Each structure stands twice: as structure tokens, then as C-alpha cells.
Short mmCIF file of C-alpha atoms in Angstrom, two decimals:
data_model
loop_
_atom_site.label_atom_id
_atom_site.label_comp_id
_atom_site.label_asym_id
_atom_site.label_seq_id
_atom_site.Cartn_x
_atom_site.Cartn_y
_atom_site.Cartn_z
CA UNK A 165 39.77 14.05 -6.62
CA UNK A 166 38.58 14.18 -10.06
CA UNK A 167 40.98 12.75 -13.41
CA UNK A 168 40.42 15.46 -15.82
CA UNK A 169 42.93 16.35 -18.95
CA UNK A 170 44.28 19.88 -19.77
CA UNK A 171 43.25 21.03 -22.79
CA UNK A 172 44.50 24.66 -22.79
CA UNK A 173 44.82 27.92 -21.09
CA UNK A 174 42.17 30.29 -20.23
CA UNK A 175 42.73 33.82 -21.52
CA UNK A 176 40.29 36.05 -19.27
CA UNK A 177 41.06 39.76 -19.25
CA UNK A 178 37.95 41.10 -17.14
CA UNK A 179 37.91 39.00 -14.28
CA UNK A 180 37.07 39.71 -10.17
CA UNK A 181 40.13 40.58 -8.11
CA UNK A 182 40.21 37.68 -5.63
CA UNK A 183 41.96 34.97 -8.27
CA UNK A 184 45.14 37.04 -8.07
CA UNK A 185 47.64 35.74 -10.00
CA UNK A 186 46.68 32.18 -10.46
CA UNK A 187 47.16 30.45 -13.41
CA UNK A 188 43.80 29.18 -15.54
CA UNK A 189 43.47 26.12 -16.98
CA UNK A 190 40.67 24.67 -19.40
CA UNK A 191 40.42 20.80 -18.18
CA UNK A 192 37.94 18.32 -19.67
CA UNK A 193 36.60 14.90 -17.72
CA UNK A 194 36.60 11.60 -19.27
CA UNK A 195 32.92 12.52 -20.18
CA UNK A 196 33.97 15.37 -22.07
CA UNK A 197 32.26 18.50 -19.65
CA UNK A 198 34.88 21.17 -19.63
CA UNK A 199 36.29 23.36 -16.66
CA UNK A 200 38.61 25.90 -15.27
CA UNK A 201 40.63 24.59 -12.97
CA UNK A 202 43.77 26.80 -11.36
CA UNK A 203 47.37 25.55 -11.52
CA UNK A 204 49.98 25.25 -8.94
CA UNK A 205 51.95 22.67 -10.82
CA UNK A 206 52.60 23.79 -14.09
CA UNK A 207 51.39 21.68 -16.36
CA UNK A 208 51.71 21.41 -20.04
CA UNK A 209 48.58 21.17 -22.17
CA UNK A 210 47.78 17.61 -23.16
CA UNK A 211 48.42 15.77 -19.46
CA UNK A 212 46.65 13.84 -17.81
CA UNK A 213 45.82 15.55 -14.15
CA UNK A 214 44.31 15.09 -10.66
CA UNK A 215 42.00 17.95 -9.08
CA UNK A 216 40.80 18.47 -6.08
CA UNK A 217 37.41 20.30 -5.61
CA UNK A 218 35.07 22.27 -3.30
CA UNK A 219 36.89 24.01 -0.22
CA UNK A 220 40.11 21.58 -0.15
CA UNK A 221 41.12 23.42 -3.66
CA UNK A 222 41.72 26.84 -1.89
CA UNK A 223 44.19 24.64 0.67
CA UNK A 224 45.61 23.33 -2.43
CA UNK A 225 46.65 26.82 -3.66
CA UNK A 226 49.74 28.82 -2.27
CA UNK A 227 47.38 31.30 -1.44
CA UNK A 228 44.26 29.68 0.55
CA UNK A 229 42.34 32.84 -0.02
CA UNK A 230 42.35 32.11 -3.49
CA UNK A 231 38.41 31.49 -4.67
CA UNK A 232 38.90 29.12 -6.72
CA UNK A 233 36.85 25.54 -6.54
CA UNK A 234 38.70 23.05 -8.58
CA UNK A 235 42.70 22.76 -8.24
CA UNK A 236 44.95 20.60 -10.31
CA UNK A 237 47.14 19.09 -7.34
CA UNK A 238 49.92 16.64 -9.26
CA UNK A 239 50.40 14.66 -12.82
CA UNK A 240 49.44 11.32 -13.27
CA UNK A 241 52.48 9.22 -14.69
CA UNK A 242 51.14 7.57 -16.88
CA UNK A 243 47.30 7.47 -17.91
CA UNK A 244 46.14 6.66 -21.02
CA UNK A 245 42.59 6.64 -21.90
CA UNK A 246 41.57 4.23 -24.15
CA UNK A 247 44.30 0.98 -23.83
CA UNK A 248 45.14 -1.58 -21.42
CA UNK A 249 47.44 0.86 -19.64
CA UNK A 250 44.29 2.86 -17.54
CA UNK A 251 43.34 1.01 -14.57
CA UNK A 252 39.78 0.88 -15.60
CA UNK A 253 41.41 -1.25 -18.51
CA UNK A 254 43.57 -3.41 -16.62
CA UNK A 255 40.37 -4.28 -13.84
CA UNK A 256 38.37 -5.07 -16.62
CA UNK A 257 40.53 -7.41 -17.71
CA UNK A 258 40.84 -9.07 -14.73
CA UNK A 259 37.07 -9.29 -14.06
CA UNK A 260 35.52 -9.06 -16.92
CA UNK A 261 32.14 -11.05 -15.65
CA UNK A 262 31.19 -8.50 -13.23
CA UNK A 263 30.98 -5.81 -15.67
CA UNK A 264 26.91 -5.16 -15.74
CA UNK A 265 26.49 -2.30 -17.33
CA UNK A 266 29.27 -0.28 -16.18
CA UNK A 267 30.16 2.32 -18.70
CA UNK A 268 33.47 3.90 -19.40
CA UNK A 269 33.28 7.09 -21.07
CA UNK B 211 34.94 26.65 -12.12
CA UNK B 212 31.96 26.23 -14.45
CA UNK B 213 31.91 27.48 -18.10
CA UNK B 214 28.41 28.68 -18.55
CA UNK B 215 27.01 31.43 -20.69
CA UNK B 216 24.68 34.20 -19.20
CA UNK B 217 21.45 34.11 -21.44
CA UNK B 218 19.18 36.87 -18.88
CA UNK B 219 18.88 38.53 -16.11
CA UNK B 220 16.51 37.59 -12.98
CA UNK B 221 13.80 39.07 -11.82
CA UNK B 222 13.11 38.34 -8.51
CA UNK B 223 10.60 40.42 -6.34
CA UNK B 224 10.38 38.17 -3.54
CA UNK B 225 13.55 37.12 -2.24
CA UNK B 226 15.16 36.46 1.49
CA UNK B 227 17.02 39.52 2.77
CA UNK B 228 20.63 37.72 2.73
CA UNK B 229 21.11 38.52 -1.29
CA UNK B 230 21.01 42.01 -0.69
CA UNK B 231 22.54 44.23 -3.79
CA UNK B 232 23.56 41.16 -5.42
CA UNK B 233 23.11 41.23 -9.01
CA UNK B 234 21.30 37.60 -10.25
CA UNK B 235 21.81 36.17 -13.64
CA UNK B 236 20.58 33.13 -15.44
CA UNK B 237 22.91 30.83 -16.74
CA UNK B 238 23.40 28.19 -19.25
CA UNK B 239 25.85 25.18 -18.99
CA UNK B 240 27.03 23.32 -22.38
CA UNK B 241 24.76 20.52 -20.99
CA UNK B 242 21.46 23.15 -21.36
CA UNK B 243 21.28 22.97 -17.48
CA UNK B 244 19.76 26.37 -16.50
CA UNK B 245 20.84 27.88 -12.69
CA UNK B 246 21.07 31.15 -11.56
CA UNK B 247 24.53 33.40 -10.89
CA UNK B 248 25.42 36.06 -8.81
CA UNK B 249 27.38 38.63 -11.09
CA UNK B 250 30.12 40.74 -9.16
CA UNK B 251 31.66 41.47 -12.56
CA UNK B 252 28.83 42.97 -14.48
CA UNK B 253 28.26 40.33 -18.19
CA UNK B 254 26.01 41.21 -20.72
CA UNK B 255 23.78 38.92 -21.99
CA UNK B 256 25.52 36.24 -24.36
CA UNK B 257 28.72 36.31 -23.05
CA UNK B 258 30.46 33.01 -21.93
CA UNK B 259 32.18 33.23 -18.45
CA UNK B 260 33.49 31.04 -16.21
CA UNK B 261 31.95 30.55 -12.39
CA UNK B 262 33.15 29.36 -9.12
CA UNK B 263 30.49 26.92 -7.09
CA UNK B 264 30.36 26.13 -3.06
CA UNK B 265 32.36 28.54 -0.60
CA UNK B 266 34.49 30.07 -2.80
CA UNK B 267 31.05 31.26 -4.59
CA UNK B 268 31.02 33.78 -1.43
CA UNK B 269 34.49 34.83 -1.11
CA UNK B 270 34.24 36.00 -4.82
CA UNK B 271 31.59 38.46 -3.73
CA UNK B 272 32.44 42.25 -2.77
CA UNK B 273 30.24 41.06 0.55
CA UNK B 274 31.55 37.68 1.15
CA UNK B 275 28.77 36.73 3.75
CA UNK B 276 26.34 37.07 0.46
CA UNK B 277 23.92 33.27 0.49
CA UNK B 278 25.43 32.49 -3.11
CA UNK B 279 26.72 28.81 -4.26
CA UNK B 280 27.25 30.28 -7.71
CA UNK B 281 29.26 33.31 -8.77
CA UNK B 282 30.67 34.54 -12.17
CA UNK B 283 34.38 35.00 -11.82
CA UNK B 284 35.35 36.25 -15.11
CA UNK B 285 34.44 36.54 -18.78
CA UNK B 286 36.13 34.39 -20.86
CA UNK B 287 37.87 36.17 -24.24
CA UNK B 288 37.37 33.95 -27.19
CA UNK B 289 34.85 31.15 -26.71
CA UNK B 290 32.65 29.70 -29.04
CA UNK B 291 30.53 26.02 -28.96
CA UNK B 292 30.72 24.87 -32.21
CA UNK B 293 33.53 25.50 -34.34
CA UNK B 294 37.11 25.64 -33.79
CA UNK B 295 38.32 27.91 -31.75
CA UNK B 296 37.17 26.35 -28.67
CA UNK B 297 39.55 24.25 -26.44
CA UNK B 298 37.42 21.03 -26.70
CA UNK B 299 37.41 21.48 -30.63
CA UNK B 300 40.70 22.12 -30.81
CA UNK B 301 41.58 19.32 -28.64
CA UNK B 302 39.92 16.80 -30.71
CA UNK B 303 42.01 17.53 -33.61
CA UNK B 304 45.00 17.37 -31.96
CA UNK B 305 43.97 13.27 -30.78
CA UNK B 306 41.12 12.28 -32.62
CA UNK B 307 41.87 8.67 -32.73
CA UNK B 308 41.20 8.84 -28.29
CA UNK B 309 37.92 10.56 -28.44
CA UNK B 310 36.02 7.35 -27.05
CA UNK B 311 32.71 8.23 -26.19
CA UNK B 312 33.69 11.70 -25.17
CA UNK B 313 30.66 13.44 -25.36
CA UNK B 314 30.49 17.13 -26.01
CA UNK B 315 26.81 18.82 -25.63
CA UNK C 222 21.65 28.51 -7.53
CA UNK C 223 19.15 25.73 -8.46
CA UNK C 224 15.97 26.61 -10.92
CA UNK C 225 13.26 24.62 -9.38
CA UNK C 226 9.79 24.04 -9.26
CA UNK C 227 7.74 23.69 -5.44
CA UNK C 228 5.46 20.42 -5.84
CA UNK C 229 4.34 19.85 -2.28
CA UNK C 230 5.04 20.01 1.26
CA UNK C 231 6.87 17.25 3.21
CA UNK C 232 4.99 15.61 5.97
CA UNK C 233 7.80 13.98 8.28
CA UNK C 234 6.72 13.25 11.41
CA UNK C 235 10.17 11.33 13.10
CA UNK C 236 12.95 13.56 12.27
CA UNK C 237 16.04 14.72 13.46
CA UNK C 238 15.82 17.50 16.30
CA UNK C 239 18.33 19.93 14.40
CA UNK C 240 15.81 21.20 11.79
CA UNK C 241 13.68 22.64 14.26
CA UNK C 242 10.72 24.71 12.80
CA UNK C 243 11.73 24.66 9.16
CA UNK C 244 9.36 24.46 6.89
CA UNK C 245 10.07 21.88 4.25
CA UNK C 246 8.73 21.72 0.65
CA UNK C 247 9.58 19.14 -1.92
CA UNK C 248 11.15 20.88 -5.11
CA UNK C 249 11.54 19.51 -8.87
CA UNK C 250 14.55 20.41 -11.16
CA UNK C 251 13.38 20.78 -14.79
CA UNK C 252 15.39 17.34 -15.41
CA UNK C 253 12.53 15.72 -13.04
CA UNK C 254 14.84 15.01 -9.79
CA UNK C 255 13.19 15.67 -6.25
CA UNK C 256 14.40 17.05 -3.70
CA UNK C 257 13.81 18.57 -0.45
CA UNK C 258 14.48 22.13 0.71
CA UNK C 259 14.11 24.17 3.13
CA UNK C 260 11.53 27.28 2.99
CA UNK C 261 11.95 30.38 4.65
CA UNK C 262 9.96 32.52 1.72
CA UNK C 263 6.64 30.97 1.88
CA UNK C 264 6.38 29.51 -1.44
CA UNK C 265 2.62 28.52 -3.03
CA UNK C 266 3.20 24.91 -4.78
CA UNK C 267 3.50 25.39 -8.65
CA UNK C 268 5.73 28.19 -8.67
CA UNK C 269 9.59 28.20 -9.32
CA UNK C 270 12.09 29.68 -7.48
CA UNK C 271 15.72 29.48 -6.76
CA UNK C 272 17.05 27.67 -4.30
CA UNK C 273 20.91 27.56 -2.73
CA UNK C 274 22.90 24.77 -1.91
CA UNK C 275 25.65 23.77 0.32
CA UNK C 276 26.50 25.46 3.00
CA UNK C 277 25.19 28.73 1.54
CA UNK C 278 21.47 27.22 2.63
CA UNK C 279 22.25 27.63 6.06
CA UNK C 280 23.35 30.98 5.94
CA UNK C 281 19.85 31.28 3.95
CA UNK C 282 17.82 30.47 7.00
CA UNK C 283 17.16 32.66 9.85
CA UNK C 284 18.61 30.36 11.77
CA UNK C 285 21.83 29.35 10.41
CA UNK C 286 22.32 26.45 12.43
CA UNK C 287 19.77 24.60 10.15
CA UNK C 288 21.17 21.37 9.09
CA UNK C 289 19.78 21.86 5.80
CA UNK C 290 21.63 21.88 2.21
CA UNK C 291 18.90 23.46 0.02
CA UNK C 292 16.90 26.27 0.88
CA UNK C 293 14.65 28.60 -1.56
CA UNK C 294 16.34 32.39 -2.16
CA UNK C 295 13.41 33.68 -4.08
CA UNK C 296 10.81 33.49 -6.09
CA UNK C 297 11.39 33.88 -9.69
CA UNK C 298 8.49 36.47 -10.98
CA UNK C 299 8.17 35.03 -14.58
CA UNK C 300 9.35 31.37 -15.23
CA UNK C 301 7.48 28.98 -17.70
CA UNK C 302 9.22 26.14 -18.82
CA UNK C 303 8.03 25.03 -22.52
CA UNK C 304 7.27 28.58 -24.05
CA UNK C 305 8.84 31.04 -25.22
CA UNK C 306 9.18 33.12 -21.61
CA UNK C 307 11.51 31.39 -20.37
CA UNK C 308 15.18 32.79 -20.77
CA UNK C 309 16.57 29.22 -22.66
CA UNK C 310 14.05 29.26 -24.80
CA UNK C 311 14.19 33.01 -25.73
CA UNK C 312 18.12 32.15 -25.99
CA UNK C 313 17.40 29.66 -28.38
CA UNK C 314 15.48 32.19 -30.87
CA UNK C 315 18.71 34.78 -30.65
CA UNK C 316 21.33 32.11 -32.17
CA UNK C 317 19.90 28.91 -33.26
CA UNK C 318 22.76 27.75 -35.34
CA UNK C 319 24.63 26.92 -31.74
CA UNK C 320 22.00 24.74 -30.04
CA UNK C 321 24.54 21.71 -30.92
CA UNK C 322 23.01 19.04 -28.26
CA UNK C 323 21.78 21.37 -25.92
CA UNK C 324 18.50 19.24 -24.45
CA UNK C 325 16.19 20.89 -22.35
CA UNK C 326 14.81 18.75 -19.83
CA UNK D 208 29.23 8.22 1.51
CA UNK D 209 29.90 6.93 -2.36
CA UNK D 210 30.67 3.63 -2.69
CA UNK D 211 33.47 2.12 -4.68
CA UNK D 212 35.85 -0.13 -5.94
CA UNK D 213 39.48 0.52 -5.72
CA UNK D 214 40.85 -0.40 -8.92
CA UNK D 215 44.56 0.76 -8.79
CA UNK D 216 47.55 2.89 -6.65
CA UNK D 217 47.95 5.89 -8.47
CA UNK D 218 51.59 7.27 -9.69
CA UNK D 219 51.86 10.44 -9.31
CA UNK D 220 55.55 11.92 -8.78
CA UNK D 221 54.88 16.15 -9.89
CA UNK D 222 52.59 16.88 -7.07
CA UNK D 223 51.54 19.88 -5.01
CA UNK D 224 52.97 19.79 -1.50
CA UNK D 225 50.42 20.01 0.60
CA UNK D 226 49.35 15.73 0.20
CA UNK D 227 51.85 14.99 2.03
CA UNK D 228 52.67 11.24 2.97
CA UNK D 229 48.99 10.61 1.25
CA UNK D 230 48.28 7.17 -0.26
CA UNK D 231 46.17 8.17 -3.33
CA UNK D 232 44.15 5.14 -5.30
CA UNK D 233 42.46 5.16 -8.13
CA UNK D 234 38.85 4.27 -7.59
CA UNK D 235 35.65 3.43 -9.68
CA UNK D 236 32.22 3.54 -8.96
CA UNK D 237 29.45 1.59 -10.12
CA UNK D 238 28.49 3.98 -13.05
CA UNK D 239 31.97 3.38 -14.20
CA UNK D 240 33.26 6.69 -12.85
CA UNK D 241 37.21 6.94 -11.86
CA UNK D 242 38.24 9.46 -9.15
CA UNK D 243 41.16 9.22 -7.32
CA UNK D 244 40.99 8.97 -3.04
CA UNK D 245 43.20 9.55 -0.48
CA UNK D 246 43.59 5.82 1.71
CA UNK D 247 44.28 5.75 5.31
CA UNK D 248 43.34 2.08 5.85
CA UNK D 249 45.20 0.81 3.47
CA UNK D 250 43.08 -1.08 1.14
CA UNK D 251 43.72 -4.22 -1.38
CA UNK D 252 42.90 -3.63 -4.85
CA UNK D 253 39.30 -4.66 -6.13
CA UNK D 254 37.53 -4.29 -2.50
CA UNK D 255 34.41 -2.62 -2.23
CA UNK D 256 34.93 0.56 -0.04
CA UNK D 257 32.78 3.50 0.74
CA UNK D 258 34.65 6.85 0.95
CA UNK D 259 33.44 10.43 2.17
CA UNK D 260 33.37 13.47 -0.29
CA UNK D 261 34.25 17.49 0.58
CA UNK D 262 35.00 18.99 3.75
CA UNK D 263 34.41 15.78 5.50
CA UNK D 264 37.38 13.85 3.78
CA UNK D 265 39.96 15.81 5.58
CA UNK D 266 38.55 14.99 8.80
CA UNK D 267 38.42 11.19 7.92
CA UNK D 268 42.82 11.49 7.43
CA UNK D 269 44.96 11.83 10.04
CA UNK D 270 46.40 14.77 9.11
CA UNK D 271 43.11 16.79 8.86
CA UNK D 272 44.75 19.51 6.56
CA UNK D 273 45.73 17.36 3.85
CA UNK D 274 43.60 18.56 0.60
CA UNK D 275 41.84 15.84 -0.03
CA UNK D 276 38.18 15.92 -1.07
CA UNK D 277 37.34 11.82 -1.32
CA UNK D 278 38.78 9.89 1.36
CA UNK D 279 37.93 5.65 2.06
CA UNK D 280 36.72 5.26 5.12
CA UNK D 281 36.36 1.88 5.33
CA UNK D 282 36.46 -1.83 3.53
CA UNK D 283 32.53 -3.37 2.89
CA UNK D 284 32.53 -6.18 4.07
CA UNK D 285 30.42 -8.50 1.32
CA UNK D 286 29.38 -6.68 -1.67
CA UNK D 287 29.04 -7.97 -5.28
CA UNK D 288 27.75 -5.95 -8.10
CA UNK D 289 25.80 -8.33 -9.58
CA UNK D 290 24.40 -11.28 -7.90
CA UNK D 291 21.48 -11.08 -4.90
CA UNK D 292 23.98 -10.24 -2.38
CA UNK D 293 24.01 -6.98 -3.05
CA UNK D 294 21.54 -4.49 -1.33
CA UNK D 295 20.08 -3.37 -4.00
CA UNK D 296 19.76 -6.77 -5.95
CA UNK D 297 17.78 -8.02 -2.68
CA UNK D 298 15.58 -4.92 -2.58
CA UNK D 299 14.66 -5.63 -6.35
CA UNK D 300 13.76 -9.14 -4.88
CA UNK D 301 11.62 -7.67 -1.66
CA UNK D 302 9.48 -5.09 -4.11
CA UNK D 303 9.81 -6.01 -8.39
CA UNK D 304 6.40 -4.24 -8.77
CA UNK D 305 7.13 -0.75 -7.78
CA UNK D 306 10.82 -1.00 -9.76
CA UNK D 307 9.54 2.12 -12.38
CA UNK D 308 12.78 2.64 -14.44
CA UNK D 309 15.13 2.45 -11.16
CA UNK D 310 18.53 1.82 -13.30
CA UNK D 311 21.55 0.10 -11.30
CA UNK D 312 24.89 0.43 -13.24
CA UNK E 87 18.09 16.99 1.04
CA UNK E 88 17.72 14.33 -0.99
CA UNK E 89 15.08 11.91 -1.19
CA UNK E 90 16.02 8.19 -0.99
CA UNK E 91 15.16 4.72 0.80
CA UNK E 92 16.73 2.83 3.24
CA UNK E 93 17.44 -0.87 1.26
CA UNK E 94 19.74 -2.54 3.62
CA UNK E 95 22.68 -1.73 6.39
CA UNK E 96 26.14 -1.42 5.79
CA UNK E 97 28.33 -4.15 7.78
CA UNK E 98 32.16 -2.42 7.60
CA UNK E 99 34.38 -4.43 10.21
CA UNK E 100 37.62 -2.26 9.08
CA UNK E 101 36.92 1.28 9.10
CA UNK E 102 38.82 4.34 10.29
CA UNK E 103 38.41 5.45 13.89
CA UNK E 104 36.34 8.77 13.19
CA UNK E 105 33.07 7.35 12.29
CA UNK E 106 32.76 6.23 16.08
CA UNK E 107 29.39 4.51 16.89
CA UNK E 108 27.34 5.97 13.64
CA UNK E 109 24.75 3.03 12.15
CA UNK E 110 25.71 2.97 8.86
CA UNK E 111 23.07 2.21 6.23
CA UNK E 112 22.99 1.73 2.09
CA UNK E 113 20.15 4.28 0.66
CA UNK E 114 19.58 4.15 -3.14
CA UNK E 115 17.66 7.16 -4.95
CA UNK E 116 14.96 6.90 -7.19
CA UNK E 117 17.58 7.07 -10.22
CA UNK E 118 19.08 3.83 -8.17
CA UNK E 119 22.58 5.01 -7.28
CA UNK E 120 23.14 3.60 -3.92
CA UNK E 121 25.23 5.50 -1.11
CA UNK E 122 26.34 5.22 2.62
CA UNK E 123 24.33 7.21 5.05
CA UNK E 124 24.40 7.70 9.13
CA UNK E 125 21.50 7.58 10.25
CA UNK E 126 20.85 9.10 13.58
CA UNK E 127 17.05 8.33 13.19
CA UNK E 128 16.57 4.48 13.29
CA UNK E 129 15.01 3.53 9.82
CA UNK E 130 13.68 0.50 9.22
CA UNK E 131 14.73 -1.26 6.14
CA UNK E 132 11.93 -0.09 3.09
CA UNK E 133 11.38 3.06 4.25
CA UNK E 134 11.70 6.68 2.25
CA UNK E 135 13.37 9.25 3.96
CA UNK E 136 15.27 12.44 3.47
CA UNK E 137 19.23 12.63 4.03
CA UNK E 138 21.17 16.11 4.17
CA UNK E 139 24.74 16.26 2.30
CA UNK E 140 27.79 18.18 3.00
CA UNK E 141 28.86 19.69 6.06
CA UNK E 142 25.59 19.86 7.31
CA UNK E 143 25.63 16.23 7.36
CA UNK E 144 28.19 16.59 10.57
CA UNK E 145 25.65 19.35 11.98
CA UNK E 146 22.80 16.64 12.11
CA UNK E 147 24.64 13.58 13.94
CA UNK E 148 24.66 13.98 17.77
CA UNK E 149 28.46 13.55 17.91
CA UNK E 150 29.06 16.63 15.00
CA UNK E 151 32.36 15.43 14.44
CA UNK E 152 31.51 12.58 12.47
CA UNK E 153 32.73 12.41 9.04
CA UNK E 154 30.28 12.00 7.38
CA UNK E 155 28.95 13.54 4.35
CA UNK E 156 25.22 12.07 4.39
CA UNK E 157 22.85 11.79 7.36
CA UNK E 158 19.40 10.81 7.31
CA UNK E 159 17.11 13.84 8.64
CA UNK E 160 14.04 12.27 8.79
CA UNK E 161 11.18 9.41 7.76
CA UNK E 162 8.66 11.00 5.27
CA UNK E 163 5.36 9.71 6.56
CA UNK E 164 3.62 8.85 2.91
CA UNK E 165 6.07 8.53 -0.04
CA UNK E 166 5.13 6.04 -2.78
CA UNK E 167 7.19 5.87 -5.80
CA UNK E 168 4.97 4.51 -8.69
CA UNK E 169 1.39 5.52 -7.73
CA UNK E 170 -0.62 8.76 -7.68
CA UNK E 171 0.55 9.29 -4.07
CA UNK E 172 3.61 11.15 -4.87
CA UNK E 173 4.31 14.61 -5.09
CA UNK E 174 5.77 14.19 -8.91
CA UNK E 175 2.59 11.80 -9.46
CA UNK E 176 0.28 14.33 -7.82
CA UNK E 177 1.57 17.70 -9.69
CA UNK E 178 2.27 15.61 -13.50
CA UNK E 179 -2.30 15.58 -12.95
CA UNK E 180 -2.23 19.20 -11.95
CA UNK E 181 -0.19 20.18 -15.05
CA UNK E 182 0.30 17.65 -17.82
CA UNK E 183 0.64 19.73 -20.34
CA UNK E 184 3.61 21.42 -18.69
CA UNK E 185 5.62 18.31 -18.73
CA UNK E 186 8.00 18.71 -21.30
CA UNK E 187 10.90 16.07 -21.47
CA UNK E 188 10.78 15.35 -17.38
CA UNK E 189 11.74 11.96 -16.48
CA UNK E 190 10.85 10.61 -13.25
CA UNK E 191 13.13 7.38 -12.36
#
């Protein structure tokens, strides 16, 4: 599942029938690429989210007929990009030799 | 989903039967990454919308058994790369000191 | 779908018995990557065309028990990357003040 | 099948229903990417692992309707990002003429 | 499919029980990202093949159940990264002055 954060809703007026009522999210990656993602959860802007993609995001939904392809499916307690608390962070810190080249966006 | 922005249609003359009456569009990620959309919902040319990819691509269609992996779900309202109305903008005001690396194209 | 170019045809003597009589081409994204697809058109090298992905390509084939992820839709009847033909680069002309980053491979 | 280090359990109390009795880690690959994986072998933190992506990952958990699209499917057993051990270190070794720009993060 | 080469094979004494008796081996692509394939084919070590993703991944092992998400397809009989033997190689002398910004890794 992908670690994205929700950056705010999605206001779509003319849209196909099959989303239904689900709830549109904008989402951005670590990287910065944005998304829609729909929301079972209920989460407020700013958090820090998993989603689930391809054909496990319409099991994610309470309607599986739902076509959607990215689904946030809980909130991360605590996730903080940027200080020691991200577990990127903490393994760098605990092997910081090893790290050739990786980059953290 | 995928936020992309329809810059043309395609003209296709040669084409396996499976697309049938499917309209085709060209599309444009943030990225500049060019693919090509089938359009249920009927965008003009400019418009940002946002598209679902794999299965669900399919089920969005009127005929779901349509060979897409990429169909446009819905236009988005307001949406605009560059200034400030646009989530990611708007997002980077609200925590500018966490943008590390976050690259938006 | 996938904008890509046909560069050659795959020789593969030793493969799996599942792909039966496909014919196979090797493609090119504009980016550069290869990869191989499935061609049920009858595609000339040098031209582009569009190809589907997932399991999308197997409903592409006339057999749909290919095991194949990629397999060309169409030919696109006017595509020429680097002048001013192609749909990015026409979109570029209409708002030029947007291109923020956008790179065209 | 990606491989990938695990690099942390994730927390995650708000979460949609249908993960059930999941074990989800936090996991990094070698470009630095974090995703997060369901576990059903119950892995230490910092082992290599290789884990399967889409439909395949719910087949790979016990309960095969969990939504899970990245699931660990088993513990490598030597691998070290960075020294000749690795595969790809002792491919370099095999062939260093015909290494054209081949980048390993 | 994708295009890679066989650089070693994947020892994995813990694993879960679904994989069964697939060989497991480590591919890397010309960009150098290494994965875990099946490989129903018997590559030797070296070689350049072709691997199919996704679900049809399952549809190419003999046991279609596996879960895997990669399978090699087939050997390709002349693939040389780095020389005028390759397909890129071959179609950058067709059409240099097409190549605009393509990168070949």
C-alpha cells in the first residue's frame, strides 16, 4: 500500500455514474505526484494515510462495485516526514553505512 | 485515480475491434507523460480530469468489457498548475518548512 | 493506454508454451524504456501506436488467454514526436505560461 | 516480486475493516521508496524480503480477501546493498564493460 | 513484458507456502532495479529475457495459482545492451534526428 498525505477534497460536479457516492480525496506521495484517492475513513485534510491500489481498492470500499483504483484504507499514528520520528529516519540512523545512494524524497 | 489534462483527441484508423464506440483522448500527466484515455464523460480539450487505471478503467465504461486500462472519470472544477488555487500549492503554504525534496512538475 | 513507438520484432526461440502464436514486437516509450508487447494489428516498425496494459491486453488479443500484459490497440494515424504535430507540443503553443517543469522525454 | 527492506511495524488504529487481523510493516526499497505490506511470516525488522504486488498479494495471505496489494512472501536469505554479495554487485564484477549507465540505488 | 536479465537466483529458506516449487530468480532491468521472478523457463545466469507482470504472471506458471506477480516468458535469442545489436541501437541509426531527450539506461 502506498503512504500518501491528504491534501484536500476533490470538488467534481460532472463525473460518470459508477463512483456513487464516494467521497474524493486529493492525496500527494512523498515525491510530490498528486492523486484522487476515495475515502472510507474519513479523514481530515493534512494526515498522513495508507492506500491501497489496483483491484484490492474496490474490496476496500463498502461498495466493491465502486471503480475506483486507489483507496485510503486507515491513518497512520504518527508519521512525520522529515524528523527522526519516520521509520526511514530512525533505520537510517541505525545503519547509516549502508546508505548508497538511497534517496528519500 | 490520475490527474491528467486532455490536450487532443485521437485519431486512430486502424485499431482492434474490442474499442468499439469508445471515444480516445490524449492525455497529459503533471510529469509531461503523454497516454491515451477512453472518455465516457465527453471533456473538451484543456480541461483537467481525473482517471481511473487497471480494472476499474473497464467498469467505468458504459460497455464494461471495453480493452481500456485508462478511463476519465470526471472533470475536475477548479484546477490550475501553477498558482494557488491548486491543492499542492495550497498545501505548501500551509507547511512549508516540510517540503523536503517534494518535487512538483 | 501507453504512447509507444514499434522498434523491432522479438526473436525468442525458448519460450513459455502459453503465448502461443503471438506475434511479439519490441516497443519504445518516448522516455526511451523497452518493452515487449504483444501484436495483433500488424504494426510496420517506426510507427507509434497505443498499446494496453494489464489485464486489459488479454482481452486485446483474440485469444484472451494470452499471458501477455501489453498489447498494441491501434495505430495512431499522425504522431511525430519533436514537431509541432504532436498533441504536447501543439499544447505547449496554446498556454505556454503553464509548462512549469513539464519535460518531454 | 519487489524486493525490500522492512524498516518498521506500522501503527495504524482508524482503519477500514476489511484488513482484518493483518500485520502491516513499513517497508523500503532500494530507491528509498516506503510502502507499507501486509506480513504473514512474520518478519524481523531490517531483513531483506521480497513481496508480491496487485491481485497476487491477496493470494499470498491466508485470508485471500484481505485488501492488500503488497504482501512479503518471504525472508532473502543473504543480501547486502552494498558489498559483492549482492546479485547485482557480482554481475557488475562478471561484465564492467557493457555497464552503459545501469544505476543501482 | 518487460525486458530484463537473469543476474543471479534467489535462495529464500522461509517463505510462505503458496509459492510451491517455483525457481525463484533476481532479474535487474536495463535502468538496474532488480526484482524476483519465477521462471518456468530455465535461464541460465547472463541471459536477457522477457518476464510478464500482473495476473498474467499466474497465467504463465504451470501451477496458475502461484503468486506471483512476474514470470519469465521467454529467452530472447540476440539482445546486447551496449552495441549496435539492439533494437534501441538499431532504430537511434535509422532515425537520429528523431531522438529528442530519449535516454537509454
Amino acid at each position: 500500500m502506498d503512504i500518501v498525505r491528504v491534501v484536500d477534497e476533490l470538488v467534481c460536479t460532472r463525473r460518470v455514474p459508477g463512483l456513487g457516492q464516494a467521497s474524493l480525496r486529493v492525496v500527494r506521495s512523498a515525491q510530490g505526484a498528486l492523486s484522487v484517492a476515495t475515502d472510507p475513513v474519513g479523514v481530515p485534510v493534512g494526515r498522513w494515510v495508507f492506500a491501497t491500489t489496483g483491484s484490492a481498492a474496490r474490496l476496500a470500499m463498502p461498495d466493491t462495485t465502486c471503480m475506483t483504483d486507489l483507496t485510503i484504507c486507515g491513518i497512520i499514528d504518527h508519521w512525520d516526514e522529515g524528523d527522526g520520528a519516520s521509520p526511514a529516519a530512525a533505520d537510517e540512523h541505525r545503519a547509516p553505512g549502508k546508505a548508497s545512494g538511497a534517496s528519500k524524497g
